[in-house]
Tab-separated table of C-alpha atoms in Angstrom:
chain	number	residue	atom	x	y	z
A	1	MET	CA	-52.607	-242.820	-54.601
A	2	ASN	CA	-54.701	-239.714	-54.192
A	3	ILE	CA	-58.107	-241.169	-53.239
A	4	LEU	CA	-61.307	-239.173	-52.810
A	5	PHE	CA	-64.312	-240.665	-51.005
A	6	VAL	CA	-67.838	-239.262	-51.178
A	7	CYS	CA	-70.391	-240.483	-48.637
A	8	PRO	CA	-73.210	-238.668	-46.790
A	9	VAL	CA	-72.342	-240.274	-43.424
A	10	PHE	CA	-69.101	-240.280	-41.440
A	11	PRO	CA	-68.151	-240.280	-37.738
A	12	PRO	CA	-69.267	-239.074	-35.245
A	13	GLU	CA	-72.331	-240.704	-36.828
A	14	ILE	CA	-72.285	-244.380	-35.863
A	15	VAL	CA	-74.239	-245.922	-38.732
A	16	PRO	CA	-72.433	-248.903	-40.328
A	17	SER	CA	-71.345	-247.150	-43.544
A	18	SER	CA	-69.642	-244.369	-41.604
A	19	VAL	CA	-67.822	-246.814	-39.331
A	20	MET	CA	-66.528	-248.884	-42.256
A	21	LEU	CA	-65.376	-245.862	-44.241
A	22	ASP	CA	-63.686	-244.441	-41.156
A	23	GLN	CA	-61.726	-247.688	-40.815
A	24	LEU	CA	-60.924	-247.796	-44.529
A	25	THR	CA	-59.786	-244.177	-44.808
A	26	ARG	CA	-57.612	-244.560	-41.694
A	27	HIS	CA	-55.997	-247.674	-43.135
A	28	LEU	CA	-55.321	-246.022	-46.487
A	29	GLY	CA	-53.987	-242.874	-44.832
A	30	LEU	CA	-51.643	-244.827	-42.567
A	31	THR	CA	-50.301	-246.844	-45.503
A	32	GLY	CA	-49.168	-243.696	-47.287
A	33	HIS	CA	-52.087	-242.755	-49.514
A	34	LYS	CA	-53.487	-239.236	-49.676
A	35	VAL	CA	-57.131	-239.519	-48.635
A	36	THR	CA	-59.960	-236.981	-48.858
A	37	MET	CA	-63.518	-237.505	-47.622
A	38	ILE	CA	-66.446	-235.366	-48.785
A	39	THR	CA	-69.400	-235.852	-46.449
A	40	CYS	CA	-72.330	-234.082	-44.753
A	41	PHE	CA	-72.472	-232.353	-41.410
A	42	PRO	CA	-73.434	-235.121	-38.930
A	43	SER	CA	-77.155	-235.510	-38.231
A	44	LEU	CA	-78.032	-239.223	-38.125
A	45	PRO	CA	-79.859	-241.073	-36.716
A	46	GLY	CA	-81.688	-238.205	-34.973
A	47	GLY	CA	-82.166	-236.025	-38.045
A	48	LYS	CA	-80.694	-232.879	-36.448
A	49	ILE	CA	-77.199	-231.418	-36.788
A	50	PHE	CA	-75.054	-232.654	-33.885
A	51	LYS	CA	-74.133	-230.316	-31.064
A	52	GLY	CA	-70.789	-228.653	-31.665
A	53	TYR	CA	-71.343	-228.443	-35.429
A	54	ARG	CA	-72.661	-225.487	-37.398
A	55	ARG	CA	-73.861	-226.141	-40.929
A	56	ARG	CA	-72.027	-224.181	-43.615
A	57	PHE	CA	-71.725	-224.529	-47.376
A	58	TRP	CA	-68.555	-226.489	-46.687
A	59	LYS	CA	-65.871	-226.774	-44.049
A	60	ILE	CA	-62.406	-228.337	-44.416
A	61	THR	CA	-60.513	-230.061	-41.608
A	62	ASP	CA	-57.095	-231.682	-42.000
A	63	THR	CA	-55.944	-234.568	-39.807
A	64	GLN	CA	-52.877	-236.795	-39.875
A	65	THR	CA	-54.483	-239.349	-42.184
A	66	LEU	CA	-57.442	-237.553	-43.753
A	67	ARG	CA	-58.614	-234.343	-45.380
A	68	LEU	CA	-62.241	-234.023	-44.278
A	69	ILE	CA	-64.643	-231.789	-46.210
A	70	ARG	CA	-68.137	-231.404	-44.770
A	71	CYS	CA	-70.682	-230.028	-47.238
A	72	PHE	CA	-74.109	-228.488	-46.920
A	73	SER	CA	-77.156	-230.708	-47.276
A	74	PHE	CA	-80.710	-230.591	-46.031
A	75	THR	CA	-81.339	-232.772	-42.975
A	76	VAL	CA	-84.076	-235.401	-42.835
A	77	GLY	CA	-85.578	-233.854	-39.675
A	78	THR	CA	-86.902	-235.627	-36.614
A	79	LYS	CA	-90.076	-236.750	-38.436
A	80	ARG	CA	-87.956	-238.230	-41.258
A	81	LYS	CA	-90.477	-237.416	-43.987
A	82	ARG	CA	-89.737	-238.915	-47.382
A	83	VAL	CA	-89.506	-235.580	-49.163
A	84	TRP	CA	-86.788	-234.390	-46.764
A	85	ARG	CA	-84.897	-237.653	-47.127
A	86	ALA	CA	-84.874	-237.169	-50.885
A	87	LEU	CA	-83.878	-233.506	-50.617
A	88	SER	CA	-81.093	-234.444	-48.211
A	89	HIS	CA	-79.496	-236.844	-50.700
A	90	ILE	CA	-80.095	-234.656	-53.759
A	91	SER	CA	-78.619	-231.567	-52.101
A	92	PHE	CA	-75.575	-233.499	-50.900
A	93	GLY	CA	-74.967	-234.938	-54.363
A	94	LEU	CA	-75.111	-231.483	-55.948
A	95	VAL	CA	-72.875	-229.742	-53.396
A	96	ALA	CA	-70.382	-232.633	-53.327
A	97	ALA	CA	-70.122	-232.505	-57.127
A	98	LEU	CA	-69.538	-228.754	-56.972
A	99	ARG	CA	-66.808	-229.258	-54.356
A	100	LEU	CA	-65.120	-231.825	-56.599
A	101	LEU	CA	-64.455	-229.055	-59.124
A	102	PHE	CA	-62.305	-227.268	-56.521
A	103	GLU	CA	-60.239	-230.339	-55.620
A	104	LYS	CA	-56.930	-231.424	-57.103
A	105	LYS	CA	-57.703	-234.220	-59.544
A	106	PRO	CA	-57.639	-237.496	-57.569
A	107	ASP	CA	-56.399	-240.802	-58.946
A	108	VAL	CA	-59.690	-242.480	-58.096
A	109	ILE	CA	-63.054	-241.628	-56.502
A	110	VAL	CA	-65.166	-243.911	-54.307
A	111	ALA	CA	-68.845	-242.885	-54.275
A	112	ASP	CA	-70.850	-244.517	-51.470
A	113	MET	CA	-74.105	-242.653	-52.060
A	114	VAL	CA	-77.800	-243.237	-52.635
A	115	PRO	CA	-78.257	-244.351	-56.266
A	116	VAL	CA	-80.403	-242.464	-58.790
A	117	ILE	CA	-80.894	-239.282	-56.712
A	118	SER	CA	-77.341	-238.678	-55.454
A	119	SER	CA	-74.529	-240.814	-56.895
A	120	PRO	CA	-75.115	-239.845	-60.574
A	121	PHE	CA	-73.912	-236.286	-59.859
A	122	ILE	CA	-70.484	-237.609	-58.846
A	123	VAL	CA	-70.221	-240.523	-61.285
A	124	PHE	CA	-71.065	-238.536	-64.414
A	125	LEU	CA	-68.959	-235.522	-63.402
A	126	ALA	CA	-66.005	-237.816	-62.678
A	127	LYS	CA	-66.409	-239.437	-66.086
A	128	LEU	CA	-66.510	-235.990	-67.709
A	129	LEU	CA	-63.310	-235.040	-65.862
A	130	GLY	CA	-61.595	-238.307	-66.761
A	131	ILE	CA	-61.397	-239.598	-63.177
A	132	PRO	CA	-61.924	-243.335	-62.508
A	133	VAL	CA	-64.807	-243.823	-60.086
A	134	VAL	CA	-65.949	-246.755	-57.965
A	135	ASN	CA	-69.709	-246.914	-57.461
A	136	TYR	CA	-70.065	-248.506	-53.996
A	137	ILE	CA	-73.560	-250.030	-53.734
A	138	GLN	CA	-75.005	-250.895	-50.310
A	139	ASP	CA	-78.686	-251.136	-51.330
A	140	LEU	CA	-80.558	-251.794	-54.546
A	141	PHE	CA	-82.372	-248.651	-55.612
A	142	PRO	CA	-85.084	-248.201	-56.924
A	143	GLU	CA	-86.079	-251.730	-55.853
A	144	ALA	CA	-85.985	-250.666	-52.197
A	145	VAL	CA	-88.231	-247.680	-52.920
A	146	ALA	CA	-90.685	-249.863	-54.810
A	147	SER	CA	-90.696	-252.343	-51.931
A	148	ALA	CA	-91.645	-249.503	-49.591
A	149	GLY	CA	-94.649	-248.750	-51.791
A	150	MET	CA	-93.370	-245.321	-52.825
A	151	ILE	CA	-93.397	-246.176	-56.547
A	152	ARG	CA	-95.055	-248.942	-58.570
A	153	ARG	CA	-92.787	-251.768	-59.727
A	154	GLN	CA	-94.225	-251.643	-63.238
A	155	GLY	CA	-94.709	-247.877	-63.320
A	156	VAL	CA	-93.022	-245.136	-65.323
A	157	ALA	CA	-91.063	-243.858	-62.298
A	158	MET	CA	-89.568	-247.324	-61.762
A	159	ARG	CA	-88.488	-247.602	-65.394
A	160	ILE	CA	-86.926	-244.140	-65.363
A	161	ALA	CA	-85.099	-244.823	-62.095
A	162	LEU	CA	-83.750	-248.148	-63.391
A	163	MET	CA	-82.571	-246.440	-66.566
A	164	ILE	CA	-80.724	-243.749	-64.577
A	165	ASP	CA	-79.161	-246.362	-62.310
A	166	ALA	CA	-78.134	-248.518	-65.266
A	167	LEU	CA	-76.439	-245.556	-66.948
A	168	THR	CA	-74.690	-244.669	-63.683
A	169	CYS	CA	-73.405	-248.196	-63.090
A	170	ARG	CA	-72.159	-248.522	-66.669
A	171	ALA	CA	-70.437	-245.132	-66.505
A	172	ALA	CA	-68.498	-246.107	-63.374
A	173	GLY	CA	-65.092	-247.714	-63.753
A	174	ALA	CA	-66.143	-250.377	-61.262
A	175	ASN	CA	-69.153	-251.229	-59.120
A	176	ILE	CA	-68.663	-252.793	-55.708
A	177	VAL	CA	-71.662	-254.736	-54.428
A	178	ILE	CA	-72.010	-256.498	-51.091
A	179	SER	CA	-73.575	-259.783	-52.199
A	180	GLU	CA	-73.886	-262.172	-55.130
A	181	SER	CA	-77.602	-261.410	-55.429
A	182	PHE	CA	-76.777	-257.713	-55.929
A	183	ARG	CA	-74.249	-258.684	-58.611
A	184	ARG	CA	-76.939	-260.646	-60.432
A	185	ALA	CA	-79.291	-257.654	-60.227
A	186	LEU	CA	-76.737	-255.381	-61.895
A	187	LEU	CA	-76.131	-257.957	-64.608
A	188	ASN	CA	-79.757	-258.769	-65.325
A	189	SER	CA	-81.686	-255.535	-64.750
A	190	ARG	CA	-78.996	-252.932	-65.537
A	191	GLY	CA	-76.957	-254.650	-68.220
A	192	VAL	CA	-73.688	-253.810	-66.457
A	193	PRO	CA	-70.655	-255.660	-67.897
A	194	ASP	CA	-69.550	-258.468	-65.604
A	195	ASN	CA	-65.962	-257.201	-65.504
A	196	LYS	CA	-67.245	-253.967	-63.919
A	197	ILE	CA	-68.899	-255.689	-60.951
A	198	PHE	CA	-67.005	-256.816	-57.854
A	199	VAL	CA	-68.379	-258.514	-54.760
A	200	LEU	CA	-66.816	-257.193	-51.565
A	201	HIS	CA	-68.665	-258.022	-48.367
A	202	ASN	CA	-69.116	-255.457	-45.625
A	203	TRP	CA	-66.615	-255.898	-42.833
A	204	ILE	CA	-65.965	-255.232	-39.174
A	205	ASP	CA	-62.824	-255.476	-37.049
A	206	GLY	CA	-62.803	-259.003	-35.685
A	207	SER	CA	-60.178	-258.081	-33.093
A	208	GLU	CA	-62.571	-255.574	-31.519
A	209	ILE	CA	-65.870	-257.401	-32.039
A	210	ARG	CA	-65.433	-260.891	-30.650
A	211	PRO	CA	-67.358	-263.248	-28.374
A	212	THR	CA	-66.796	-263.198	-24.623
A	213	SER	CA	-68.637	-264.794	-21.711
A	214	ARG	CA	-72.423	-264.430	-21.778
A	215	LEU	CA	-72.309	-263.722	-18.032
A	216	ASN	CA	-70.390	-260.452	-18.110
A	217	LEU	CA	-70.316	-256.985	-16.544
A	218	TRP	CA	-72.592	-255.413	-19.164
A	219	ARG	CA	-75.257	-258.047	-18.529
A	220	ALA	CA	-75.121	-257.407	-14.792
A	221	GLN	CA	-75.342	-253.626	-15.264
A	222	ALA	CA	-78.316	-254.068	-17.616
A	223	GLY	CA	-80.087	-256.077	-14.915
A	224	ILE	CA	-80.508	-259.223	-17.010
A	225	PRO	CA	-80.758	-262.296	-14.739
A	226	ARG	CA	-78.127	-264.998	-15.161
A	227	ASP	CA	-80.707	-267.697	-15.881
A	228	LYS	CA	-82.425	-265.870	-18.763
A	229	PHE	CA	-82.064	-267.293	-22.271
A	230	VAL	CA	-81.528	-264.144	-24.353
A	231	ALA	CA	-82.748	-263.799	-27.947
A	232	MET	CA	-81.259	-260.486	-29.102
A	233	PHE	CA	-82.063	-258.025	-31.870
A	234	ALA	CA	-79.278	-255.427	-32.097
A	235	GLY	CA	-79.609	-252.643	-34.647
A	236	THR	CA	-81.785	-249.929	-36.112
A	237	LEU	CA	-85.523	-250.382	-35.601
A	238	GLY	CA	-86.358	-248.887	-38.977
A	239	ILE	CA	-89.251	-249.564	-41.311
A	240	VAL	CA	-87.263	-252.033	-43.422
A	241	SER	CA	-86.173	-253.994	-40.332
A	242	GLY	CA	-89.492	-255.760	-39.819
A	243	ALA	CA	-88.683	-255.626	-36.105
A	244	GLU	CA	-92.305	-255.102	-35.024
A	245	VAL	CA	-92.690	-258.884	-35.166
A	246	LEU	CA	-90.530	-259.121	-32.022
A	247	VAL	CA	-93.522	-258.112	-29.903
A	248	ASP	CA	-95.531	-260.954	-31.433
A	249	VAL	CA	-92.642	-263.336	-30.764
A	250	ALA	CA	-92.610	-262.278	-27.108
A	251	GLN	CA	-96.355	-262.876	-26.945
A	252	GLU	CA	-95.949	-266.354	-28.474
A	253	LEU	CA	-93.290	-267.216	-25.896
A	254	LYS	CA	-95.441	-265.820	-23.091
A	255	THR	CA	-98.336	-267.994	-24.198
A	256	SER	CA	-96.091	-271.046	-24.025
A	257	GLU	CA	-95.527	-270.229	-20.351
A	258	LEU	CA	-91.761	-270.228	-20.772
A	259	HIS	CA	-90.589	-267.518	-18.422
A	260	ASP	CA	-86.832	-267.920	-18.867
A	261	VAL	CA	-86.647	-266.546	-22.443
A	262	LEU	CA	-86.056	-262.804	-22.886
A	263	ILE	CA	-86.425	-260.921	-26.170
A	264	LEU	CA	-83.820	-258.154	-25.968
A	265	SER	CA	-83.928	-255.260	-28.448
A	266	VAL	CA	-80.911	-252.935	-28.443
A	267	GLY	CA	-81.207	-249.951	-30.764
A	268	GLU	CA	-83.264	-246.973	-31.891
A	269	GLY	CA	-85.579	-246.180	-34.766
A	270	VAL	CA	-89.081	-245.198	-35.810
A	271	LEU	CA	-90.562	-248.551	-34.762
A	272	LYS	CA	-89.270	-248.442	-31.201
A	273	GLU	CA	-91.948	-246.341	-29.502
A	274	PRO	CA	-94.887	-248.139	-31.168
A	275	MET	CA	-93.310	-251.467	-30.190
A	276	ILE	CA	-92.903	-250.357	-26.568
A	277	ARG	CA	-96.510	-249.133	-26.391
A	278	ARG	CA	-97.834	-252.372	-27.859
A	279	SER	CA	-95.767	-254.590	-25.558
A	280	GLU	CA	-97.007	-252.590	-22.558
A	281	SER	CA	-100.630	-252.848	-23.697
A	282	LEU	CA	-100.210	-256.627	-23.939
A	283	GLY	CA	-98.626	-256.777	-20.499
A	284	LEU	CA	-95.452	-258.429	-21.791
A	285	ASP	CA	-92.565	-258.576	-19.333
A	286	ASN	CA	-90.388	-260.857	-21.478
A	287	ILE	CA	-89.272	-258.186	-23.934
A	288	LEU	CA	-86.767	-255.471	-23.017
A	289	PHE	CA	-85.877	-252.355	-25.016
A	290	LEU	CA	-82.487	-250.678	-24.566
A	291	PRO	CA	-80.855	-247.824	-26.511
A	292	PHE	CA	-77.736	-248.134	-28.650
A	293	GLN	CA	-74.732	-248.900	-26.453
A	294	PRO	CA	-71.229	-247.352	-26.527
A	295	ALA	CA	-68.905	-248.966	-29.064
A	296	ALA	CA	-66.536	-250.016	-26.280
A	297	MET	CA	-69.307	-252.185	-24.806
A	298	LEU	CA	-70.396	-253.832	-28.061
A	299	SER	CA	-68.619	-257.162	-27.564
A	300	GLU	CA	-69.889	-257.620	-24.005
A	301	MET	CA	-73.385	-256.475	-24.919
A	302	GLN	CA	-73.746	-258.842	-27.863
A	303	SER	CA	-72.032	-261.694	-26.001
A	304	THR	CA	-75.029	-261.616	-23.672
A	305	ALA	CA	-77.072	-263.181	-26.476
A	306	ASP	CA	-77.712	-266.909	-26.626
A	307	VAL	CA	-79.190	-266.459	-30.085
A	308	PHE	CA	-79.484	-263.507	-32.475
A	309	LEU	CA	-82.630	-262.411	-34.291
A	310	LEU	CA	-82.478	-260.823	-37.735
A	311	THR	CA	-85.853	-259.694	-38.994
A	312	MET	CA	-86.685	-258.062	-42.312
A	313	ASP	CA	-89.798	-256.398	-43.677
A	314	LYS	CA	-91.462	-258.661	-46.237
A	315	SER	CA	-91.213	-256.051	-48.970
A	316	HIS	CA	-87.470	-255.406	-48.514
A	317	VAL	CA	-85.957	-258.883	-48.271
A	318	ASN	CA	-84.359	-258.719	-51.735
A	319	SER	CA	-83.261	-255.079	-51.877
A	320	SER	CA	-80.945	-254.793	-48.856
A	321	VAL	CA	-78.539	-256.755	-46.661
A	322	PRO	CA	-78.668	-255.683	-42.995
A	323	SER	CA	-75.194	-254.841	-41.724
A	324	LYS	CA	-76.065	-256.436	-38.389
A	325	LEU	CA	-75.634	-259.824	-40.067
A	326	VAL	CA	-71.855	-259.333	-40.158
A	327	THR	CA	-71.714	-258.433	-36.470
A	328	TYR	CA	-73.860	-261.422	-35.590
A	329	LEU	CA	-71.481	-263.728	-37.471
A	330	ALA	CA	-68.493	-262.221	-35.667
A	331	MET	CA	-70.040	-262.910	-32.275
A	332	GLY	CA	-70.146	-266.675	-32.696
A	333	ARG	CA	-73.805	-267.134	-31.809
A	334	PRO	CA	-76.567	-268.883	-33.803
A	335	ILE	CA	-78.788	-266.647	-35.943
A	336	ILE	CA	-82.504	-266.887	-36.669
A	337	CYS	CA	-83.282	-264.914	-39.830
A	338	ALA	CA	-86.833	-263.983	-40.758
A	339	THR	CA	-86.377	-263.405	-44.469
A	340	ASP	CA	-87.161	-264.856	-47.885
A	341	GLU	CA	-85.397	-268.159	-48.527
A	342	ASN	CA	-84.001	-266.792	-51.812
A	343	SER	CA	-82.635	-263.541	-50.358
A	344	ALA	CA	-78.960	-262.610	-50.019
A	345	VAL	CA	-79.263	-262.966	-46.244
A	346	ALA	CA	-80.627	-266.502	-46.565
A	347	GLU	CA	-77.801	-267.365	-48.975
A	348	THR	CA	-75.238	-266.190	-46.433
A	349	VAL	CA	-76.833	-268.128	-43.576
A	350	ALA	CA	-76.828	-271.288	-45.693
A	351	GLN	CA	-73.215	-270.836	-46.784
A	352	ALA	CA	-72.049	-270.024	-43.264
A	353	LYS	CA	-74.125	-272.821	-41.676
A	354	CYS	CA	-74.828	-270.431	-38.820
A	355	GLY	CA	-78.556	-270.741	-38.101
A	356	HIS	CA	-82.094	-271.041	-39.388
A	357	VAL	CA	-84.185	-269.108	-41.923
A	358	VAL	CA	-87.929	-268.646	-41.370
A	359	PRO	CA	-90.520	-266.670	-43.372
A	360	PRO	CA	-90.475	-262.893	-42.742
A	361	GLY	CA	-93.060	-261.747	-40.216
A	362	ASP	CA	-93.771	-265.278	-38.945
A	363	ALA	CA	-93.741	-264.868	-35.154
A	364	LYS	CA	-94.675	-268.493	-34.474
A	365	ALA	CA	-91.800	-269.796	-36.605
A	366	ILE	CA	-89.316	-267.460	-34.913
A	367	ALA	CA	-90.524	-268.458	-31.448
A	368	SER	CA	-90.360	-272.137	-32.395
A	369	GLN	CA	-86.741	-271.862	-33.545
A	370	ILE	CA	-85.804	-269.972	-30.372
A	371	LEU	CA	-87.195	-272.847	-28.308
A	372	ASN	CA	-85.487	-275.467	-30.497
A	373	LEU	CA	-82.103	-273.776	-30.105
A	374	LYS	CA	-82.679	-273.328	-26.394
A	375	LYS	CA	-83.026	-277.100	-26.057
A	376	SER	CA	-79.872	-277.941	-28.044
A	377	ASN	CA	-76.526	-276.810	-26.648
A	378	SER	CA	-74.677	-278.737	-29.361
A	379	GLU	CA	-76.588	-277.073	-32.205
A	380	ARG	CA	-75.988	-273.618	-30.729
A	381	ALA	CA	-72.279	-274.371	-30.400
A	382	PHE	CA	-72.038	-275.675	-33.979
A	383	PHE	CA	-73.871	-272.723	-35.542
A	384	GLY	CA	-71.875	-270.224	-33.476
A	385	ALA	CA	-68.462	-271.680	-34.329
A	386	SER	CA	-69.370	-272.057	-37.994
A	387	GLY	CA	-70.564	-268.448	-38.219
A	388	ARG	CA	-67.419	-267.082	-36.570
A	389	SER	CA	-65.214	-269.126	-38.910
A	390	TYR	CA	-67.131	-267.851	-41.950
A	391	PHE	CA	-66.777	-264.292	-40.684
A	392	GLN	CA	-63.011	-264.607	-40.303
A	393	GLU	CA	-62.672	-265.856	-43.861
A	394	TYR	CA	-64.919	-263.356	-45.635
A	395	TYR	CA	-65.787	-260.381	-43.429
A	396	ASP	CA	-62.828	-259.614	-41.168
A	397	MET	CA	-61.407	-256.138	-41.649
A	398	PRO	CA	-57.705	-256.769	-42.527
A	399	ALA	CA	-58.490	-258.980	-45.525
A	400	ALA	CA	-61.234	-256.628	-46.742
A	401	MET	CA	-58.884	-253.632	-46.555
A	402	LYS	CA	-56.293	-255.357	-48.748
A	403	ARG	CA	-58.921	-256.300	-51.319
A	404	PHE	CA	-60.356	-252.790	-51.439
A	405	GLU	CA	-56.901	-251.211	-51.741
A	406	LEU	CA	-55.937	-253.538	-54.590
A	407	LEU	CA	-59.111	-252.733	-56.501
A	408	LEU	CA	-58.493	-248.988	-56.146
A	409	SER	CA	-54.881	-249.420	-57.244
A	410	GLN	CA	-55.908	-251.363	-60.341
A	411	LEU	CA	-58.614	-248.869	-61.237
A	412	SER	CA	-56.457	-245.783	-60.671
A	413	THR	CA	-53.899	-247.051	-63.178
A	414	MET	CA	-56.732	-248.060	-65.546
A	415	GLN	CA	-55.474	-251.640	-65.860
A	416	GLN	CA	-57.880	-254.025	-67.539
A	417	MET	CA	-60.263	-255.630	-65.096
A	418	PRO	CA	-60.677	-259.423	-65.126
A	419	LYS	CA	-63.318	-260.499	-67.643
A	420	THR	CA	-64.188	-263.790	-66.021
A	421	ARG	CA	-67.813	-264.508	-65.297
A	422	GLY	CA	-68.821	-263.721	-61.727
A	423	SER	CA	-66.078	-261.243	-60.861
A	424	THR	CA	-65.147	-260.921	-57.221
A	425	VAL	CA	-62.283	-259.132	-55.600
A	426	GLU	CA	-60.755	-262.601	-55.165
A	427	SER	CA	-60.595	-262.888	-58.966
A	428	LEU	CA	-58.798	-259.558	-59.029
A	429	LEU	CA	-56.304	-260.852	-56.472
A	430	ASN	CA	-55.773	-263.996	-58.522
A	431	ALA	CA	-55.220	-261.939	-61.667
A	432	GLU	CA	-52.655	-259.849	-59.817
A	433	LYS	CA	-50.841	-262.999	-58.686
A	434	GLU	CA	-50.789	-264.359	-62.245
A	435	ASP	CA	-49.371	-261.048	-63.515
A	436	ARG	CA	-46.583	-261.288	-60.952
A	437	LYS	CA	-45.799	-264.900	-61.943
A	438	THR	CA	-45.643	-263.900	-65.601
A	439	SER	CA	-43.369	-260.951	-64.822
A	440	SER	CA	-41.064	-263.174	-62.761
A	441	THR	CA	-40.866	-265.715	-65.607
A	442	ILE	CA	-39.988	-263.033	-68.157
A	443	GLU	CA	-37.340	-261.520	-65.892
A	444	SER	CA	-35.715	-264.899	-65.258
């Protein structure tokens, strides 16, 4: 197949979407497909173009497995103002659509872009050109924007944005969503046909990200004492993360006079500096902030954790699924999730039997569960093993690659998608198997 991807992020940026698409495009290229990626010049998470890159209207680089086209877009800037974020995505959508007109017609397009303000440019142009397109949805938009207070949920802007997103999703040949709750949102609020929605969880490479000893070289180099019980938050400290509650959790633990529990935050983001200042003003020595670590050290770094913390802002619990959840599952450690009990994250934790769910922003509840898990070696072992097993079944990279490739193959040849209620990529695989059985019967 000739497959064209469009996504605003790609390595050397290390955000989850870029890492996954790098893995996917490599896999497809190595298995004989012709793969093209249209993306931006790298600027995230800092908001400035990386050293060694000079922004042009577009630049083409050919590698063994990939044709890489970097296109002009505005950058979000170091202050990450909302207007520049919007302009960044709008400009990328426009320039990427223009570049598509210069490309040899692909068999299928995968658009992993911000809905409403970016992806429609590609989806509608592809439909006009007669190219099947997969709308790859990582976040619900405009719900996420409404949750951030940028638009009113019952306002005109919300209705217009939902209408645009509904038209985009219906125009796509297929929509990949990362959770069942997202699938329900497309069905109920966008009116997207069920046979156009496929659930494919985000993935990571389980052979690279795997649990090791908690007492390892990285821990020693980071200066974390052997006897500390480590509750770790690893990921972006962005507004939607709700991570500011970690300082309150540290204060709760300090009040309890337990000095062997350490809250460890590994990552960057707009909340980091305010969190550091507040923890210093409170005189807390049981919370430690470290920057993002090299990818080669990820397994050792996260293996240092005795328990993982996944926090979410109260207003965003139903509009996004933090990618850190997948990594946490892979590491075989219990997870404490501060989120709504009806959210996609809570559903996953319940299905995986990998930890506890507490209300978002509830520092006392988080601290209480940390202490409960600290006291129970057997419960930590059960949750950790159960989470790792669930990861291997649903989130490990090899299986996800095969599912994604099959979906693209089916779509590129315009075969009829399964019309069963609750479509998943598993249903597509089952349909493929049934087709093969039928063919074998006819031939015999």
